[in-house]
Short mmCIF file of C-alpha atoms in Angstrom, two decimals:
data_model
loop_
_atom_site.label_atom_id
_atom_site.label_comp_id
_atom_site.label_asym_id
_atom_site.label_seq_id
_atom_site.Cartn_x
_atom_site.Cartn_y
_atom_site.Cartn_z
CA MET A 601 -0.01 0.05 -0.03
CA LEU A 602 2.86 2.39 0.89
CA THR A 603 4.57 1.56 -2.36
CA LEU A 604 1.44 2.36 -4.30
CA ILE A 605 0.99 5.73 -2.58
CA MET A 606 4.61 6.71 -3.17
CA ASN A 607 4.19 5.99 -6.91
CA ILE A 608 1.35 8.50 -7.12
CA PRO A 609 2.49 11.78 -8.64
CA LYS A 610 2.96 14.62 -6.11
CA TYR A 611 0.42 16.93 -7.72
CA VAL A 612 -2.23 14.15 -7.62
CA CYS A 613 -1.65 13.76 -3.83
CA MET A 614 -1.88 17.58 -3.36
CA ILE A 615 -5.23 17.64 -5.16
CA LEU A 616 -6.59 14.70 -3.01
CA VAL A 617 -5.53 16.54 0.19
CA VAL A 618 -7.19 19.68 -0.86
CA LEU A 619 -10.46 17.82 -1.73
CA LEU A 620 -10.41 16.00 1.51
CA LEU A 621 -9.86 19.14 3.53
CA TRP A 622 -12.46 21.11 1.47
CA SER A 623 -15.14 18.41 1.99
CA GLY A 624 -14.56 18.54 5.76
CA LEU A 625 -15.36 22.27 6.08
CA PRO A 626 -18.80 23.49 6.88
CA ALA A 627 -20.35 25.80 4.21
CA GLU A 628 -20.55 28.63 6.69
CA GLN A 629 -16.74 28.48 7.28
CA ASP A 630 -16.14 28.40 3.58
CA LEU A 631 -18.04 31.68 3.28
CA ALA A 632 -16.30 33.22 6.16
CA GLU A 633 -12.86 32.41 4.78
CA ALA A 634 -13.81 33.56 1.33
CA ARG A 635 -14.79 37.02 2.89
CA MET A 636 -11.61 37.19 4.85
CA LEU A 637 -9.58 36.63 1.67
CA GLU A 638 -11.74 39.29 -0.14
CA ASP A 639 -11.11 41.81 2.66
CA ALA A 640 -7.45 41.09 3.00
CA TYR A 641 -6.37 40.82 -0.70
CA GLY A 642 -9.08 42.84 -2.53
CA TYR A 643 -10.37 40.11 -4.78
CA ARG A 644 -13.62 38.18 -5.27
CA GLY A 645 -13.48 34.92 -7.16
CA ASN A 646 -11.25 35.37 -10.13
CA GLY A 647 -11.69 39.05 -10.54
CA ILE A 648 -10.59 42.36 -8.87
CA HIS A 649 -12.99 43.59 -6.24
CA PRO A 650 -14.43 46.85 -7.81
CA ASN A 651 -14.34 48.68 -4.47
CA LYS A 652 -10.74 47.84 -3.66
CA GLN A 653 -7.66 49.75 -4.86
CA THR A 654 -5.26 47.69 -6.95
CA ASN A 655 -2.06 49.14 -5.47
CA ASN A 656 -0.68 49.90 -2.05
CA THR A 657 -0.31 53.65 -2.57
CA PRO A 658 -2.56 55.42 -0.03
CA LYS A 659 -5.25 57.65 -1.60
CA THR A 660 -4.42 61.40 -0.91
CA LYS A 661 -7.16 62.99 1.11
CA GLU A 662 -8.31 66.23 -0.55
CA VAL A 663 -8.91 69.35 1.36
CA SER A 664 -12.51 69.75 2.64
CA ALA A 665 -14.37 72.99 2.79
CA PRO A 666 -14.11 74.94 6.03
CA ASP A 667 -16.83 75.00 8.66
CA PRO A 668 -19.35 77.80 8.38
CA HIS A 669 -18.15 79.32 11.71
CA ASP A 670 -14.56 79.67 10.30
CA ILE A 671 -15.71 81.81 7.39
CA LEU A 672 -15.17 85.52 7.86
CA GLU A 673 -16.79 86.61 4.62
CA THR A 674 -18.00 85.21 1.43
CA MET A 675 -17.80 87.10 -1.93
CA ASN A 676 -18.21 86.42 -5.65
CA VAL A 677 -15.13 87.02 -7.65
CA VAL A 678 -13.84 86.50 -11.22
CA ALA A 679 -11.16 83.88 -11.03
CA THR A 680 -8.61 83.27 -13.75
CA GLY A 681 -5.34 81.21 -13.76
CA TYR A 682 -1.78 82.20 -14.34
CA THR A 683 1.79 80.69 -14.37
CA ALA A 684 5.25 81.84 -13.55
CA GLY A 685 6.15 81.89 -17.25
CA LYS A 686 6.49 84.69 -19.83
CA GLU A 687 2.80 84.49 -20.93
CA SER A 688 1.76 85.62 -17.51
CA THR A 689 4.68 87.48 -15.87
CA GLY A 690 6.98 88.35 -18.74
CA LYS A 691 9.75 86.39 -17.11
CA LYS A 692 11.60 83.35 -18.27
CA PRO A 693 13.41 80.53 -16.39
CA GLY A 694 16.85 81.95 -15.35
CA HIS A 695 15.42 85.37 -14.56
CA PRO A 696 16.41 86.24 -10.88
CA GLU A 697 12.71 86.96 -10.07
CA TYR A 698 11.18 83.93 -11.96
CA GLY A 699 8.63 82.22 -9.68
CA ILE A 700 8.90 84.84 -7.04
CA THR A 701 5.67 86.51 -5.98
CA TYR A 702 5.15 90.15 -5.07
CA SER A 703 5.44 89.15 -1.39
CA GLY A 704 8.81 87.54 -1.94
CA VAL A 705 7.75 83.87 -1.49
CA LYS A 706 7.93 81.28 -4.21
CA VAL A 707 4.84 80.40 -6.26
CA ARG A 708 3.33 77.01 -5.39
CA ARG A 709 0.42 74.81 -6.23
CA ASP A 710 -0.83 72.00 -4.10
CA LYS A 711 -4.55 71.23 -4.02
CA ASN A 712 -4.07 69.36 -0.68
CA LYS A 713 -2.24 72.28 1.01
CA ILE A 714 -1.82 75.98 0.43
CA SER A 715 -1.36 77.42 -2.97
CA THR A 716 -0.32 81.06 -3.90
CA ILE A 717 -2.73 83.36 -5.67
CA ALA A 718 -2.85 86.88 -6.72
CA ALA A 719 -5.50 89.53 -5.77
CA ASP A 720 -6.00 93.29 -5.47
CA PRO A 721 -4.48 94.18 -2.06
CA LYS A 722 -7.17 96.91 -1.66
CA ILE A 723 -9.84 94.19 -1.64
CA LEU A 724 -7.91 91.20 -0.27
CA PRO A 725 -4.61 92.19 1.47
CA ILE A 726 -1.45 90.28 1.08
CA GLY A 727 -1.58 87.27 3.44
CA THR A 728 -5.36 86.83 3.23
CA VAL A 729 -6.30 83.18 3.16
CA LEU A 730 -9.18 82.11 1.01
CA PHE A 731 -10.99 78.78 0.25
CA ILE A 732 -11.81 78.55 -3.47
CA PRO A 733 -14.15 75.71 -4.27
CA GLY A 734 -12.64 73.54 -6.99
CA TYR A 735 -9.14 74.93 -6.25
CA GLY A 736 -8.66 74.67 -2.52
CA TYR A 737 -6.89 76.95 -0.02
CA GLY A 738 -5.03 79.93 -1.44
CA ILE A 739 -3.05 82.71 0.24
CA VAL A 740 -2.82 86.07 -1.38
CA ALA A 741 0.89 86.42 -2.15
CA ASP A 742 0.92 88.07 -5.53
CA THR A 743 -0.62 90.96 -7.43
CA GLY A 744 -1.17 91.61 -11.15
CA SER A 745 -1.71 94.59 -13.36
CA ALA A 746 -5.00 93.09 -14.57
CA ILE A 747 -6.09 92.01 -11.28
CA LYS A 748 -8.18 94.91 -9.97
CA GLY A 749 -11.36 94.85 -7.92
CA ARG A 750 -13.03 91.53 -7.24
CA LYS A 751 -10.71 89.43 -9.40
CA ILE A 752 -8.24 86.76 -8.31
CA ASP A 753 -5.59 84.93 -10.26
CA LEU A 754 -4.89 81.23 -9.32
CA TYR A 755 -1.43 79.91 -9.76
CA TYR A 756 -0.78 76.76 -11.83
CA LYS A 757 2.43 75.31 -13.00
CA THR A 758 1.63 75.07 -16.72
CA THR A 759 -0.60 76.91 -19.07
CA LYS A 760 -2.07 73.52 -19.96
CA GLN A 761 -3.25 73.14 -16.43
CA VAL A 762 -4.70 76.59 -16.44
CA TYR A 763 -6.90 75.80 -19.49
CA LYS A 764 -7.78 72.18 -18.49
CA GLU A 765 -8.42 72.71 -14.87
CA TRP A 766 -9.66 76.23 -14.53
CA GLY A 767 -9.88 78.75 -17.37
CA LYS A 768 -12.11 81.66 -16.19
CA LYS A 769 -14.91 81.40 -13.65
CA THR A 770 -17.18 83.48 -11.52
CA VAL A 771 -16.88 81.73 -8.16
CA GLN A 772 -18.00 82.28 -4.53
CA VAL A 773 -14.92 82.28 -2.32
CA HIS A 774 -14.65 82.20 1.38
CA VAL A 775 -12.39 84.49 3.36
CA ILE A 776 -10.78 82.46 6.18
CA GLN A 777 -8.26 84.86 7.49
CA ARG A 778 -7.46 88.54 6.66
CA GLY A 779 -4.00 89.33 5.72
CA LYS A 780 -1.68 91.82 7.34
CA GLY A 781 0.22 92.78 4.19
CA LYS A 782 3.01 90.11 4.66
CA VAL A 783 3.63 86.49 3.63
CA THR A 784 6.68 84.42 4.58
CA GLU A 785 7.79 80.96 3.76
CA GLN A 786 7.36 80.09 7.53
CA LEU A 787 3.86 81.20 7.55
CA ILE A 788 2.97 79.09 4.56
CA GLN A 789 4.60 76.12 6.16
CA GLU A 790 2.53 76.61 9.32
CA LEU A 791 -0.66 76.92 7.23
CA ASN A 792 0.37 73.72 5.43
CA ASP A 793 0.81 71.91 8.68
CA ALA A 794 -2.66 73.19 9.84
CA VAL A 795 -4.20 71.78 6.74
CA ILE A 796 -2.46 68.42 7.07
CA MET A 797 -3.66 68.18 10.62
CA ASN A 798 -7.19 68.75 9.34
CA LYS A 799 -7.33 72.20 11.01
CA THR A 800 -8.61 75.38 9.47
CA PRO A 801 -5.76 77.79 8.45
CA LYS A 802 -7.48 80.35 10.59
CA GLU A 803 -6.08 78.59 13.66
CA VAL A 804 -2.63 79.67 12.66
CA ALA A 805 -1.73 82.86 14.40
#
């Protein structure tokens, strides 16, 4: 008998073991184990679970709108987009002031943190923090010859992004914090930290 078993191919033995084990499991346990596999590995049967991500990269949490009690003022503005390039500023890469805003900080765009924007300082002083639906949080760090009155200019890295993601819109923005005429890299970092910690930028002194 032992000799007969030893002559059976290994893969046949494996199949027999699996069948024996499978037949001994209650149906409820089968279902429970299947669900455990589904939750752990993100698949169902021979397909990918439609509600599971197919990679291990965590999904970036986008910035949510501020709570109503954190809003100082709401206003309608005409919002356009601009870049650091010649088409918007007249400056090319290599120029000593390329990518530098009126306030002295570098331009930046991050929909999950704070982006730099331009506005009329008479309406929105330098350092004012806004929440712009569809864009995120922006700090007034720049000005523009065509940005007068209730107009704002939203910074993007490329003209392609300007046209694809924004263009020109009339939008209702929320003033979170009034500026005091100054913006520093340290202030922007503190604001970014507040956003990352799910706080409203208003909480930054």
